[in-house]
mmCIF file with all atom_site columns, C-alpha atoms in Angstrom:
data_model
loop_
_atom_site.group_PDB
_atom_site.id
_atom_site.type_symbol
_atom_site.label_atom_id
_atom_site.label_alt_id
_atom_site.label_comp_id
_atom_site.label_asym_id
_atom_site.label_entity_id
_atom_site.label_seq_id
_atom_site.pdbx_PDB_ins_code
_atom_site.Cartn_x
_atom_site.Cartn_y
_atom_site.Cartn_z
_atom_site.occupancy
_atom_site.B_iso_or_equiv
_atom_site.pdbx_formal_charge
_atom_site.auth_seq_id
_atom_site.auth_comp_id
_atom_site.auth_asym_id
_atom_site.auth_atom_id
_atom_site.pdbx_PDB_model_num
ATOM 1  C CA . UNK A 1 1  ? 79.523  104.068 93.849  1.00 82.00 ? 1  UNK A CA 1
ATOM 2  C CA . UNK A 1 2  ? 82.647  102.160 93.074  1.00 81.00 ? 2  UNK A CA 1
ATOM 3  C CA . UNK A 1 3  ? 83.477  99.529  90.991  1.00 84.00 ? 3  UNK A CA 1
ATOM 4  C CA . UNK A 1 4  ? 84.212  95.825  92.470  1.00 83.00 ? 4  UNK A CA 1
ATOM 5  C CA . UNK A 1 5  ? 87.148  94.084  90.680  1.00 80.00 ? 5  UNK A CA 1
ATOM 6  C CA . UNK A 1 6  ? 87.442  90.134  91.617  1.00 79.00 ? 6  UNK A CA 1
ATOM 7  C CA . UNK A 1 7  ? 91.246  88.509  91.514  1.00 74.00 ? 7  UNK A CA 1
ATOM 8  C CA . UNK A 1 8  ? 92.287  84.974  92.271  1.00 70.00 ? 8  UNK A CA 1
ATOM 9  C CA . UNK A 1 9  ? 95.085  83.033  92.241  1.00 65.00 ? 9  UNK A CA 1
ATOM 10 C CA . UNK A 1 10 ? 94.383  79.636  91.500  1.00 65.00 ? 10 UNK A CA 1
ATOM 11 C CA . UNK A 1 11 ? 95.476  76.019  90.347  1.00 65.00 ? 11 UNK A CA 1
ATOM 12 C CA . UNK A 1 12 ? 93.896  73.463  88.487  1.00 73.00 ? 12 UNK A CA 1
ATOM 13 C CA . UNK A 1 13 ? 93.665  71.393  91.822  1.00 67.00 ? 13 UNK A CA 1
ATOM 14 C CA . UNK A 1 14 ? 92.419  74.572  93.615  1.00 64.00 ? 14 UNK A CA 1
ATOM 15 C CA . UNK A 1 15 ? 94.637  75.095  95.549  1.00 62.00 ? 15 UNK A CA 1
ATOM 16 C CA . UNK A 1 16 ? 98.200  77.290  95.028  1.00 66.00 ? 16 UNK A CA 1
ATOM 17 C CA . UNK A 1 17 ? 100.865 75.695  97.337  1.00 69.00 ? 17 UNK A CA 1
ATOM 18 C CA . UNK A 1 18 ? 103.854 73.104  96.226  1.00 68.00 ? 18 UNK A CA 1
ATOM 19 C CA . UNK A 1 19 ? 102.912 69.238  97.132  1.00 70.00 ? 19 UNK A CA 1
ATOM 20 C CA . UNK A 1 20 ? 104.357 69.852  100.334 1.00 76.00 ? 20 UNK A CA 1
ATOM 21 C CA . UNK A 1 21 ? 101.794 72.566  101.070 1.00 72.00 ? 21 UNK A CA 1
ATOM 22 C CA . UNK A 1 22 ? 104.839 75.174  101.255 1.00 75.00 ? 22 UNK A CA 1
ATOM 23 C CA . UNK A 1 23 ? 103.048 78.393  100.396 1.00 70.00 ? 23 UNK A CA 1
ATOM 24 C CA . UNK A 1 24 ? 106.772 80.320  99.720  1.00 70.00 ? 24 UNK A CA 1
ATOM 25 C CA . UNK A 1 25 ? 107.273 81.014  95.972  1.00 65.00 ? 25 UNK A CA 1
ATOM 26 C CA . UNK A 1 26 ? 110.680 82.779  94.084  1.00 60.00 ? 26 UNK A CA 1
ATOM 27 C CA . UNK A 1 27 ? 111.097 86.430  94.109  1.00 65.00 ? 27 UNK A CA 1
ATOM 28 C CA . UNK A 1 28 ? 108.839 88.112  91.914  1.00 67.00 ? 28 UNK A CA 1
ATOM 29 C CA . UNK A 1 29 ? 111.280 90.304  89.017  1.00 78.00 ? 29 UNK A CA 1
ATOM 30 C CA . UNK A 1 30 ? 111.434 93.751  89.231  1.00 83.00 ? 30 UNK A CA 1
ATOM 31 C CA . UNK A 1 31 ? 109.373 94.437  86.341  1.00 89.00 ? 31 UNK A CA 1
ATOM 32 C CA . UNK A 1 32 ? 106.288 91.667  87.491  1.00 80.00 ? 32 UNK A CA 1
ATOM 33 C CA . UNK A 1 33 ? 106.595 93.681  90.818  1.00 81.00 ? 33 UNK A CA 1
ATOM 34 C CA . UNK A 1 34 ? 106.390 96.890  89.496  1.00 86.00 ? 34 UNK A CA 1
ATOM 35 C CA . UNK A 1 35 ? 103.261 95.679  87.142  1.00 86.00 ? 35 UNK A CA 1
ATOM 36 C CA . UNK A 1 36 ? 101.260 94.349  90.201  1.00 81.00 ? 36 UNK A CA 1
ATOM 37 C CA . UNK A 1 37 ? 101.617 97.313  92.430  1.00 83.00 ? 37 UNK A CA 1
ATOM 38 C CA . UNK A 1 38 ? 100.528 99.862  89.542  1.00 87.00 ? 38 UNK A CA 1
ATOM 39 C CA . UNK A 1 39 ? 97.658  97.827  89.111  1.00 84.00 ? 39 UNK A CA 1
ATOM 40 C CA . UNK A 1 40 ? 97.335  97.740  93.311  1.00 83.00 ? 40 UNK A CA 1
ATOM 41 C CA . UNK A 1 41 ? 98.007  101.551 94.005  1.00 85.00 ? 41 UNK A CA 1
ATOM 42 C CA . UNK A 1 42 ? 94.254  102.844 93.332  1.00 84.00 ? 42 UNK A CA 1
ATOM 43 C CA . UNK A 1 43 ? 92.608  100.044 94.763  1.00 85.00 ? 43 UNK A CA 1
ATOM 44 C CA . UNK A 1 44 ? 90.369  101.202 98.463  1.00 83.00 ? 44 UNK A CA 1
ATOM 45 C CA . UNK A 1 45 ? 89.820  97.528  99.858  1.00 83.00 ? 45 UNK A CA 1
ATOM 46 C CA . UNK A 1 46 ? 91.077  94.172  99.481  1.00 82.00 ? 46 UNK A CA 1
ATOM 47 C CA . UNK A 1 47 ? 89.732  91.213  101.146 1.00 82.00 ? 47 UNK A CA 1
ATOM 48 C CA . UNK A 1 48 ? 91.782  88.147  102.323 1.00 82.00 ? 48 UNK A CA 1
ATOM 49 C CA . UNK A 1 49 ? 91.240  84.413  102.952 1.00 84.00 ? 49 UNK A CA 1
ATOM 50 C CA . UNK A 1 50 ? 91.887  83.117  106.109 1.00 88.00 ? 50 UNK A CA 1
ATOM 51 C CA . UNK A 1 51 ? 95.610  81.558  104.986 1.00 85.00 ? 51 UNK A CA 1
ATOM 52 C CA . UNK A 1 52 ? 96.718  84.804  103.442 1.00 81.00 ? 52 UNK A CA 1
ATOM 53 C CA . UNK A 1 53 ? 95.635  86.666  106.245 1.00 83.00 ? 53 UNK A CA 1
ATOM 54 C CA . UNK A 1 54 ? 97.701  84.597  108.497 1.00 86.00 ? 54 UNK A CA 1
ATOM 55 C CA . UNK A 1 55 ? 100.552 84.715  106.804 1.00 81.00 ? 55 UNK A CA 1
ATOM 56 C CA . UNK A 1 56 ? 100.271 88.791  106.583 1.00 79.00 ? 56 UNK A CA 1
ATOM 57 C CA . UNK A 1 57 ? 98.918  89.892  109.842 1.00 81.00 ? 57 UNK A CA 1
ATOM 58 C CA . UNK A 1 58 ? 102.042 89.767  111.458 1.00 81.00 ? 58 UNK A CA 1
ATOM 59 C CA . UNK A 1 59 ? 103.511 92.780  109.194 1.00 73.00 ? 59 UNK A CA 1
ATOM 60 C CA . UNK A 1 60 ? 100.575 94.702  108.807 1.00 73.00 ? 60 UNK A CA 1
ATOM 61 C CA . UNK A 1 61 ? 100.498 96.396  111.998 1.00 77.00 ? 61 UNK A CA 1
ATOM 62 C CA . UNK A 1 62 ? 103.770 98.093  111.483 1.00 74.00 ? 62 UNK A CA 1
ATOM 63 C CA . UNK A 1 63 ? 104.279 97.402  107.834 1.00 65.00 ? 63 UNK A CA 1
ATOM 64 C CA . UNK A 1 64 ? 103.765 101.224 107.304 1.00 66.00 ? 64 UNK A CA 1
ATOM 65 C CA . UNK A 1 65 ? 106.373 102.048 110.040 1.00 72.00 ? 65 UNK A CA 1
ATOM 66 C CA . UNK A 1 66 ? 109.641 101.128 107.325 1.00 66.00 ? 66 UNK A CA 1
ATOM 67 C CA . UNK A 1 67 ? 109.162 103.820 105.168 1.00 61.00 ? 67 UNK A CA 1
ATOM 68 C CA . UNK A 1 68 ? 113.400 103.344 104.201 1.00 60.00 ? 68 UNK A CA 1
ATOM 69 C CA . UNK A 1 69 ? 112.114 98.937  103.668 1.00 59.00 ? 69 UNK A CA 1
ATOM 70 C CA . UNK A 1 70 ? 112.471 98.667  99.328  1.00 57.00 ? 70 UNK A CA 1
ATOM 71 C CA . UNK A 1 71 ? 109.734 98.730  97.943  1.00 56.00 ? 71 UNK A CA 1
ATOM 72 C CA . UNK A 1 72 ? 110.590 94.990  96.688  1.00 52.00 ? 72 UNK A CA 1
ATOM 73 C CA . UNK A 1 73 ? 111.121 93.835  100.429 1.00 54.00 ? 73 UNK A CA 1
ATOM 74 C CA . UNK A 1 74 ? 107.814 91.930  101.595 1.00 50.00 ? 74 UNK A CA 1
ATOM 75 C CA . UNK A 1 75 ? 107.231 89.216  104.550 1.00 49.00 ? 75 UNK A CA 1
ATOM 76 C CA . UNK A 1 76 ? 107.744 85.781  102.937 1.00 43.00 ? 76 UNK A CA 1
#
């Protein structure tokens, strides 16, 4: 049996975006990126919502074909 951990980003208005609907955010610092990476590394399954899936789905099929990319480089 595995442990289920639930995590979610949420704003007080229930929606995480800029007022104009823009979902782009600033790049995290190297320290923050490493902190999140260490916590996500042991996770065996991620479940995403539709919006994040639409943003990330074009990257995932080829993400493993970029072994020389810096670890902090990710699609926007």
